[in-house]
Amino acid sequence: MKSWDIIITGAGIIGVSLALELRQRGASVLVMERGEPGGESSSAAAGMLAPADPDTPAALRTIASASAQLFPEYVEKLESLAGMEVDFRRQGTIAFLETADGPPEYQPLSSAQLHHREPALVSPGHPSFFVQENSVDPRLLMRAALTAAQKSGVEIYGNSEVRAISIQNANPEVRTDRETFSARAVINCQGAWSGAPVRPRKGQMFYVQPQRARLLQHVMRAPDVYIVPRSSGKILIGATVEDVGYDKTVDDSAIHGLLTAGTKYLPELASATIIERWAGLRPGTPDSLPIIVMTGKRNVFVASGHFRNGILLAPITAKIMAYLAAGKTPAMDIATFSPNRFAAEKPSYADHAETFGTPAQSVKK
Ligand SMILES: Cc1cc2nc3c(=O)[nH]c(=O)nc-3n(C[C@H](O)[C@H](O)[C@H](O)COP(=O)(O)OP(=O)(O)OC[C@H]3O[C@@H](n4cnc5c(N)ncnc54)[C@H](O)[C@@H]3O)c2cc1C
């Protein structure tokens, strides 16, 4: 039977960033992916890095800010190992809020200041703010992370669905339909498929090609829509948050609703051409906080439930989980991310052996 120091199940940005971190600390690492590596939520995201966003839960702020600070170094590492760029943009964000009181990081903008920064943006009556929050293209980031990990010696098996994890002779074993692998530790990074209480939260979004080049430079975030420019000239508009199970269909009414909302802030979107539409499944939890923990099974860990912030949280999660997998205590307090907070709802991954691959039930809002 083949054996590794660490087996990670799920090749999204969380699993692959962690694999690279562990490999760089000297571990032999296998990542097992059910479908195409990087093909789920991580490639469907907008790529905003927004720790101060009022929608970011207060309990997440410390690790979210720490991860935002790690991001330049993380991007540099991936870009140099992979030999490609990930469109890390540091122009910052214009945020429209419903109240005049923004978080301390938000600098209020007068109409003249807004116009000076982004002449094409208009405020439909909401106060506007500038915040130094960056963005990245998640598809490029994911591709770079996969290449960087492979070039560093991480093995990545696509089309390898993990069916079960069991403990044999004190070590975890991972079983697929065809083979069984053993490792010193196994880490479940299966995103929306990690097992209860993690459940999918669908997001629909789309790209437009505007008629005018350099139409928007900052990310724009408002209560009902966000707009993220890429350096290629494409502009992303998102996103719905839906509790509809594992459905990834895209519907015209959702796209139309987002376009109408976006056009309120950026009127020139009305003449832009829609060039691509898609949906992805965020790994949600009941309190919108991640789960980063060793399960009831010794040396079987979970890093999941990153919901709307998994791109932002990838570098810090990799560092925290690398400590946990080595039996050390991370410098940051991660008690908040223990599943003990869901005491009433027994996590299915706690006895993961029989529950891998079993979708968490969707719960209507
Ligand atoms: C529309 C949308 C917009 C978003 N915008 C942002 C944003 O602006 N900023 C931000 O920080 N985050 C954003 N996110 C959230 C972010 O995309 C997620 O939090 C993050 O991608 C989660 O990463 P992951 O690796 O846990 O999951 P995934 O990328 O989904 O990876 C999990 C992988 O596990 C695999 N898997 C599942 N079951 C098995 C099995 N049994 N065996 C083997 N493999 C398995 C899956 O196939 C999948 O590839 C957005 C998400 C969406 C959908």
mmCIF file of N, CA and C in Angstrom, residues 70-168:
data_model
loop_
_atom_site.group_PDB
_atom_site.id
_atom_site.type_symbol
_atom_site.label_atom_id
_atom_site.label_comp_id
_atom_site.label_asym_id
_atom_site.label_seq_id
_atom_site.Cartn_x
_atom_site.Cartn_y
_atom_site.Cartn_z
ATOM 1 N N LEU A 70 -0.757 38.361 4.663
ATOM 2 C CA LEU A 70 0.104 37.315 4.075
ATOM 3 C C LEU A 70 -0.013 37.269 2.554
ATOM 4 N N PHE A 71 -1.056 37.878 2.016
ATOM 5 C CA PHE A 71 -1.374 37.663 0.604
ATOM 6 C C PHE A 71 -0.260 38.067 -0.379
ATOM 7 N N PRO A 72 0.380 39.241 -0.211
ATOM 8 C CA PRO A 72 1.441 39.596 -1.170
ATOM 9 C C PRO A 72 2.545 38.522 -1.233
ATOM 10 N N GLU A 73 2.936 38.036 -0.064
ATOM 11 C CA GLU A 73 3.995 37.012 0.005
ATOM 12 C C GLU A 73 3.511 35.694 -0.613
ATOM 13 N N TYR A 74 2.258 35.371 -0.350
ATOM 14 C CA TYR A 74 1.648 34.133 -0.886
ATOM 15 C C TYR A 74 1.575 34.196 -2.416
ATOM 16 N N VAL A 75 1.132 35.346 -2.935
ATOM 17 C CA VAL A 75 1.046 35.522 -4.393
ATOM 18 C C VAL A 75 2.442 35.436 -5.015
ATOM 19 N N GLU A 76 3.389 36.093 -4.367
ATOM 20 C CA GLU A 76 4.760 36.087 -4.913
ATOM 21 C C GLU A 76 5.294 34.654 -4.970
ATOM 22 N N LYS A 77 5.011 33.892 -3.914
ATOM 23 C CA LYS A 77 5.482 32.490 -3.879
ATOM 24 C C LYS A 77 4.855 31.698 -5.025
ATOM 25 N N LEU A 78 3.532 31.803 -5.169
ATOM 26 C CA LEU A 78 2.853 31.030 -6.216
ATOM 27 C C LEU A 78 3.316 31.472 -7.597
ATOM 28 N N GLU A 79 3.408 32.790 -7.789
ATOM 29 C CA GLU A 79 3.791 33.278 -9.127
ATOM 30 C C GLU A 79 5.204 32.840 -9.482
ATOM 31 N N SER A 80 6.107 32.904 -8.513
ATOM 32 C CA SER A 80 7.483 32.557 -8.897
ATOM 33 C C SER A 80 7.635 31.051 -9.065
ATOM 34 N N LEU A 81 6.967 30.246 -8.248
ATOM 35 C CA LEU A 81 7.080 28.781 -8.427
ATOM 36 C C LEU A 81 6.380 28.338 -9.712
ATOM 37 N N ALA A 82 5.224 28.955 -10.006
ATOM 38 C CA ALA A 82 4.434 28.500 -11.156
ATOM 39 C C ALA A 82 4.864 29.164 -12.457
ATOM 40 N N GLY A 83 5.579 30.302 -12.359
ATOM 41 C CA GLY A 83 5.980 31.011 -13.573
ATOM 42 C C GLY A 83 4.809 31.644 -14.300
ATOM 43 N N MET A 84 3.848 32.157 -13.547
ATOM 44 C CA MET A 84 2.695 32.835 -14.165
ATOM 45 C C MET A 84 2.158 33.896 -13.208
ATOM 46 N N GLU A 85 1.367 34.818 -13.729
ATOM 47 C CA GLU A 85 0.798 35.877 -12.891
ATOM 48 C C GLU A 85 -0.669 35.583 -12.572
ATOM 49 N N VAL A 86 -1.152 36.135 -11.456
ATOM 50 C CA VAL A 86 -2.505 35.801 -10.993
ATOM 51 C C VAL A 86 -3.416 37.038 -10.911
ATOM 52 N N ASP A 87 -2.977 38.125 -11.558
ATOM 53 C CA ASP A 87 -3.748 39.373 -11.584
ATOM 54 C C ASP A 87 -4.109 39.867 -10.176
ATOM 55 N N PHE A 88 -3.060 39.969 -9.347
ATOM 56 C CA PHE A 88 -3.210 40.518 -7.994
ATOM 57 C C PHE A 88 -3.253 42.038 -8.137
ATOM 58 N N ARG A 89 -4.409 42.636 -7.899
ATOM 59 C CA ARG A 89 -4.606 44.074 -8.120
ATOM 60 C C ARG A 89 -4.723 44.786 -6.771
ATOM 61 N N ARG A 90 -3.961 45.873 -6.634
ATOM 62 C CA ARG A 90 -3.924 46.568 -5.334
ATOM 63 C C ARG A 90 -4.492 47.971 -5.418
ATOM 64 N N GLN A 91 -5.397 48.192 -6.373
ATOM 65 C CA GLN A 91 -5.986 49.531 -6.518
ATOM 66 C C GLN A 91 -6.969 49.844 -5.394
ATOM 67 N N GLY A 92 -7.402 48.844 -4.636
ATOM 68 C CA GLY A 92 -8.336 49.070 -3.545
ATOM 69 C C GLY A 92 -9.789 48.979 -3.979
ATOM 70 N N THR A 93 -10.672 49.269 -3.040
ATOM 71 C CA THR A 93 -12.112 49.047 -3.227
ATOM 72 C C THR A 93 -12.883 50.311 -2.918
ATOM 73 N N ILE A 94 -13.894 50.596 -3.743
ATOM 74 C CA ILE A 94 -14.887 51.616 -3.397
ATOM 75 C C ILE A 94 -16.098 50.861 -2.858
ATOM 76 N N ALA A 95 -16.486 51.189 -1.621
ATOM 77 C CA ALA A 95 -17.634 50.513 -1.018
ATOM 78 C C ALA A 95 -18.775 51.506 -0.849
ATOM 79 N N PHE A 96 -19.972 51.103 -1.259
ATOM 80 C CA PHE A 96 -21.178 51.879 -0.977
ATOM 81 C C PHE A 96 -21.894 51.188 0.177
ATOM 82 N N LEU A 97 -22.177 51.950 1.225
ATOM 83 C CA LEU A 97 -22.870 51.373 2.384
ATOM 84 C C LEU A 97 -24.242 52.032 2.525
ATOM 85 N N GLU A 98 -25.095 51.383 3.304
ATOM 86 C CA GLU A 98 -26.420 51.983 3.522
ATOM 87 C C GLU A 98 -26.386 53.037 4.623
ATOM 88 N N THR A 99 -25.310 53.034 5.453
ATOM 89 C CA THR A 99 -25.206 54.040 6.514
ATOM 90 C C THR A 99 -23.921 54.834 6.334
ATOM 91 N N ALA A 100 -23.871 55.993 7.000
ATOM 92 C CA ALA A 100 -22.674 56.848 6.895
ATOM 93 C C ALA A 100 -21.549 56.344 7.790
ATOM 94 N N ASP A 101 -21.847 55.389 8.691
ATOM 95 C CA ASP A 101 -20.813 54.857 9.594
ATOM 96 C C ASP A 101 -20.206 53.608 8.997
ATOM 97 N N GLY A 102 -18.993 53.737 8.521
ATOM 98 C CA GLY A 102 -18.292 52.572 7.993
ATOM 99 C C GLY A 102 -17.357 51.998 9.035
ATOM 100 N N PRO A 103 -16.795 50.821 8.799
ATOM 101 C CA PRO A 103 -15.760 50.288 9.688
ATOM 102 C C PRO A 103 -14.568 51.248 9.720
ATOM 103 N N PRO A 104 -13.709 51.175 10.759
ATOM 104 C CA PRO A 104 -12.607 52.140 10.889
ATOM 105 C C PRO A 104 -11.681 52.164 9.674
ATOM 106 N N GLU A 105 -11.546 51.031 8.990
ATOM 107 C CA GLU A 105 -10.633 50.976 7.821
ATOM 108 C C GLU A 105 -11.204 51.734 6.628
ATOM 109 N N TYR A 106 -12.489 52.042 6.645
ATOM 110 C CA TYR A 106 -13.125 52.685 5.493
ATOM 111 C C TYR A 106 -12.973 54.200 5.574
ATOM 112 N N GLN A 107 -12.447 54.820 4.497
ATOM 113 C CA GLN A 107 -12.307 56.291 4.456
ATOM 114 C C GLN A 107 -13.480 56.861 3.676
ATOM 115 N N PRO A 108 -14.298 57.740 4.321
ATOM 116 C CA PRO A 108 -15.431 58.317 3.600
ATOM 117 C C PRO A 108 -14.965 59.144 2.401
ATOM 118 N N LEU A 109 -15.735 59.094 1.320
ATOM 119 C CA LEU A 109 -15.414 59.864 0.113
ATOM 120 C C LEU A 109 -16.530 60.869 -0.141
ATOM 121 N N SER A 110 -16.125 62.095 -0.491
ATOM 122 C CA SER A 110 -17.123 63.074 -0.966
ATOM 123 C C SER A 110 -17.473 62.700 -2.404
ATOM 124 N N SER A 111 -18.516 63.327 -2.968
ATOM 125 C CA SER A 111 -18.869 63.043 -4.363
ATOM 126 C C SER A 111 -17.699 63.369 -5.288
ATOM 127 N N ALA A 112 -17.010 64.495 -4.983
ATOM 128 C CA ALA A 112 -15.878 64.886 -5.840
ATOM 129 C C ALA A 112 -14.755 63.846 -5.747
ATOM 130 N N GLN A 113 -14.513 63.371 -4.521
ATOM 131 C CA GLN A 113 -13.444 62.369 -4.352
ATOM 132 C C GLN A 113 -13.806 61.061 -5.061
ATOM 133 N N LEU A 114 -15.088 60.689 -4.966
ATOM 134 C CA LEU A 114 -15.533 59.475 -5.670
ATOM 135 C C LEU A 114 -15.325 59.653 -7.174
ATOM 136 N N HIS A 115 -15.741 60.799 -7.671
ATOM 137 C CA HIS A 115 -15.623 61.051 -9.112
ATOM 138 C C HIS A 115 -14.159 61.067 -9.552
ATOM 139 N N HIS A 116 -13.305 61.624 -8.708
ATOM 140 C CA HIS A 116 -11.884 61.686 -9.038
ATOM 141 C C HIS A 116 -11.297 60.263 -9.134
ATOM 142 N N ARG A 117 -11.682 59.410 -8.178
ATOM 143 C CA ARG A 117 -11.136 58.039 -8.176
ATOM 144 C C ARG A 117 -11.727 57.187 -9.285
ATOM 145 N N GLU A 118 -13.033 57.289 -9.491
ATOM 146 C CA GLU A 118 -13.714 56.430 -10.469
ATOM 147 C C GLU A 118 -14.756 57.239 -11.209
ATOM 148 N N PRO A 119 -14.362 57.936 -12.289
ATOM 149 C CA PRO A 119 -15.304 58.841 -12.965
ATOM 150 C C PRO A 119 -16.571 58.148 -13.463
ATOM 151 N N ALA A 120 -16.505 56.855 -13.757
ATOM 152 C CA ALA A 120 -17.681 56.186 -14.338
ATOM 153 C C ALA A 120 -18.676 55.694 -13.288
ATOM 154 N N LEU A 121 -18.286 55.758 -11.997
ATOM 155 C CA LEU A 121 -19.189 55.254 -10.933
ATOM 156 C C LEU A 121 -20.143 56.348 -10.476
ATOM 157 N N VAL A 122 -21.379 55.981 -10.176
ATOM 158 C CA VAL A 122 -22.309 56.937 -9.557
ATOM 159 C C VAL A 122 -22.905 56.308 -8.305
ATOM 160 N N SER A 123 -23.250 57.141 -7.349
ATOM 161 C CA SER A 123 -23.874 56.614 -6.139
ATOM 162 C C SER A 123 -25.381 56.809 -6.213
ATOM 163 N N PRO A 124 -26.135 55.719 -6.094
ATOM 164 C CA PRO A 124 -27.593 55.917 -6.066
ATOM 165 C C PRO A 124 -28.049 56.306 -4.658
ATOM 166 N N GLY A 125 -27.395 57.312 -4.076
ATOM 167 C CA GLY A 125 -27.819 57.813 -2.764
ATOM 168 C C GLY A 125 -27.108 57.188 -1.580
ATOM 169 N N HIS A 126 -26.178 56.252 -1.821
ATOM 170 C CA HIS A 126 -25.475 55.623 -0.683
ATOM 171 C C HIS A 126 -24.151 56.341 -0.416
ATOM 172 N N PRO A 127 -23.754 56.489 0.880
ATOM 173 C CA PRO A 127 -22.427 57.022 1.174
ATOM 174 C C PRO A 127 -21.354 56.108 0.567
ATOM 175 N N SER A 128 -20.262 56.718 0.082
ATOM 176 C CA SER A 128 -19.197 55.898 -0.509
ATOM 177 C C SER A 128 -17.919 56.016 0.318
ATOM 178 N N PHE A 129 -17.105 54.958 0.252
ATOM 179 C CA PHE A 129 -15.875 54.869 1.049
ATOM 180 C C PHE A 129 -14.776 54.262 0.184
ATOM 181 N N PHE A 130 -13.521 54.581 0.544
ATOM 182 C CA PHE A 130 -12.394 53.874 -0.047
ATOM 183 C C PHE A 130 -11.808 52.957 1.022
ATOM 184 N N VAL A 131 -11.447 51.744 0.650
ATOM 185 C CA VAL A 131 -10.746 50.854 1.573
ATOM 186 C C VAL A 131 -9.660 50.121 0.779
ATOM 187 N N GLN A 132 -8.490 50.016 1.407
ATOM 188 C CA GLN A 132 -7.367 49.388 0.700
ATOM 189 C C GLN A 132 -7.527 47.865 0.754
ATOM 190 N N GLU A 133 -8.511 47.352 0.026
ATOM 191 C CA GLU A 133 -8.705 45.906 -0.068
ATOM 192 C C GLU A 133 -8.503 45.498 -1.529
ATOM 193 N N ASN A 134 -7.746 44.443 -1.722
ATOM 194 C CA ASN A 134 -7.246 44.079 -3.042
ATOM 195 C C ASN A 134 -8.094 42.986 -3.670
ATOM 196 N N SER A 135 -7.672 42.552 -4.849
ATOM 197 C CA SER A 135 -8.369 41.431 -5.501
ATOM 198 C C SER A 135 -7.368 40.606 -6.295
ATOM 199 N N VAL A 136 -7.797 39.405 -6.613
ATOM 200 C CA VAL A 136 -6.980 38.469 -7.359
ATOM 201 C C VAL A 136 -7.922 37.726 -8.298
ATOM 202 N N ASP A 137 -7.373 37.183 -9.400
ATOM 203 C CA ASP A 137 -8.229 36.367 -10.272
ATOM 204 C C ASP A 137 -8.156 34.922 -9.764
ATOM 205 N N PRO A 138 -9.238 34.410 -9.170
ATOM 206 C CA PRO A 138 -9.162 33.101 -8.520
ATOM 207 C C PRO A 138 -8.823 31.947 -9.477
ATOM 208 N N ARG A 139 -9.252 32.054 -10.731
ATOM 209 C CA ARG A 139 -8.908 30.958 -11.664
ATOM 210 C C ARG A 139 -7.408 30.895 -11.892
ATOM 211 N N LEU A 140 -6.807 32.095 -12.055
ATOM 212 C CA LEU A 140 -5.357 32.123 -12.250
ATOM 213 C C LEU A 140 -4.650 31.696 -10.967
ATOM 214 N N LEU A 141 -5.187 32.158 -9.829
ATOM 215 C CA LEU A 141 -4.588 31.798 -8.538
ATOM 216 C C LEU A 141 -4.609 30.282 -8.349
ATOM 217 N N MET A 142 -5.760 29.694 -8.671
ATOM 218 C CA MET A 142 -5.920 28.237 -8.498
ATOM 219 C C MET A 142 -4.952 27.494 -9.412
ATOM 220 N N ARG A 143 -4.860 27.974 -10.672
ATOM 221 C CA ARG A 143 -3.957 27.310 -11.619
ATOM 222 C C ARG A 143 -2.506 27.435 -11.135
ATOM 223 N N ALA A 144 -2.156 28.619 -10.647
ATOM 224 C CA ALA A 144 -0.788 28.822 -10.149
ATOM 225 C C ALA A 144 -0.513 27.941 -8.930
ATOM 226 N N ALA A 145 -1.510 27.826 -8.040
ATOM 227 C CA ALA A 145 -1.311 27.010 -6.834
ATOM 228 C C ALA A 145 -1.096 25.546 -7.217
ATOM 229 N N LEU A 146 -1.873 25.055 -8.183
ATOM 230 C CA LEU A 146 -1.714 23.649 -8.614
ATOM 231 C C LEU A 146 -0.328 23.441 -9.235
ATOM 232 N N THR A 147 0.082 24.364 -10.102
ATOM 233 C CA THR A 147 1.388 24.216 -10.760
ATOM 234 C C THR A 147 2.507 24.317 -9.728
ATOM 235 N N ALA A 148 2.382 25.307 -8.825
ATOM 236 C CA ALA A 148 3.423 25.504 -7.809
ATOM 237 C C ALA A 148 3.549 24.261 -6.928
ATOM 238 N N ALA A 149 2.405 23.694 -6.547
ATOM 239 C CA ALA A 149 2.433 22.507 -5.679
ATOM 240 C C ALA A 149 3.084 21.335 -6.420
ATOM 241 N N GLN A 150 2.677 21.119 -7.668
ATOM 242 C CA GLN A 150 3.242 19.988 -8.419
ATOM 243 C C GLN A 150 4.736 20.169 -8.654
ATOM 244 N N LYS A 151 5.122 21.396 -9.000
ATOM 245 C CA LYS A 151 6.561 21.629 -9.238
ATOM 246 C C LYS A 151 7.375 21.437 -7.954
ATOM 247 N N SER A 152 6.717 21.621 -6.807
ATOM 248 C CA SER A 152 7.418 21.469 -5.528
ATOM 249 C C SER A 152 7.411 20.028 -5.031
ATOM 250 N N GLY A 153 6.761 19.142 -5.789
ATOM 251 C CA GLY A 153 6.800 17.723 -5.414
ATOM 252 C C GLY A 153 5.531 17.189 -4.777
ATOM 253 N N VAL A 154 4.467 17.994 -4.725
ATOM 254 C CA VAL A 154 3.177 17.476 -4.237
ATOM 255 C C VAL A 154 2.581 16.608 -5.348
ATOM 256 N N GLU A 155 2.066 15.432 -4.978
ATOM 257 C CA GLU A 155 1.372 14.609 -5.980
ATOM 258 C C GLU A 155 -0.111 14.943 -5.934
ATOM 259 N N ILE A 156 -0.713 15.124 -7.100
ATOM 260 C CA ILE A 156 -2.141 15.467 -7.165
ATOM 261 C C ILE A 156 -2.818 14.455 -8.069
ATOM 262 N N TYR A 157 -3.761 13.706 -7.502
ATOM 263 C CA TYR A 157 -4.511 12.727 -8.294
ATOM 264 C C TYR A 157 -5.900 13.292 -8.582
ATOM 265 N N GLY A 158 -6.191 13.573 -9.858
ATOM 266 C CA GLY A 158 -7.550 13.946 -10.235
ATOM 267 C C GLY A 158 -8.400 12.700 -10.426
ATOM 268 N N ASN A 159 -9.707 12.909 -10.577
ATOM 269 C CA ASN A 159 -10.648 11.794 -10.792
ATOM 270 C C ASN A 159 -10.464 10.681 -9.770
ATOM 271 N N SER A 160 -10.214 11.049 -8.520
ATOM 272 C CA SER A 160 -10.002 10.062 -7.450
ATOM 273 C C SER A 160 -10.904 10.421 -6.278
ATOM 274 N N GLU A 161 -12.091 9.912 -6.321
ATOM 275 C CA GLU A 161 -13.051 10.255 -5.259
ATOM 276 C C GLU A 161 -12.752 9.468 -3.998
ATOM 277 N N VAL A 162 -12.619 10.162 -2.895
ATOM 278 C CA VAL A 162 -12.384 9.502 -1.606
ATOM 279 C C VAL A 162 -13.720 8.982 -1.091
ATOM 280 N N ARG A 163 -13.762 7.692 -0.830
ATOM 281 C CA ARG A 163 -15.000 7.053 -0.368
ATOM 282 C C ARG A 163 -15.040 6.922 1.145
ATOM 283 N N ALA A 164 -13.876 6.737 1.754
ATOM 284 C CA ALA A 164 -13.875 6.512 3.201
ATOM 285 C C ALA A 164 -12.502 6.793 3.785
ATOM 286 N N ILE A 165 -12.534 7.181 5.057
ATOM 287 C CA ILE A 165 -11.287 7.270 5.832
ATOM 288 C C ILE A 165 -11.472 6.406 7.060
ATOM 289 N N SER A 166 -10.518 5.544 7.319
ATOM 290 C CA SER A 166 -10.636 4.715 8.520
ATOM 291 C C SER A 166 -9.294 4.739 9.234
ATOM 292 N N ILE A 167 -9.289 4.315 10.492
ATOM 293 C CA ILE A 167 -8.037 4.251 11.233
ATOM 294 C C ILE A 167 -7.610 2.781 11.289
ATOM 295 N N GLN A 168 -6.420 2.500 10.784
ATOM 296 C CA GLN A 168 -5.866 1.134 10.817
ATOM 297 C C GLN A 168 -4.500 1.203 11.485
#
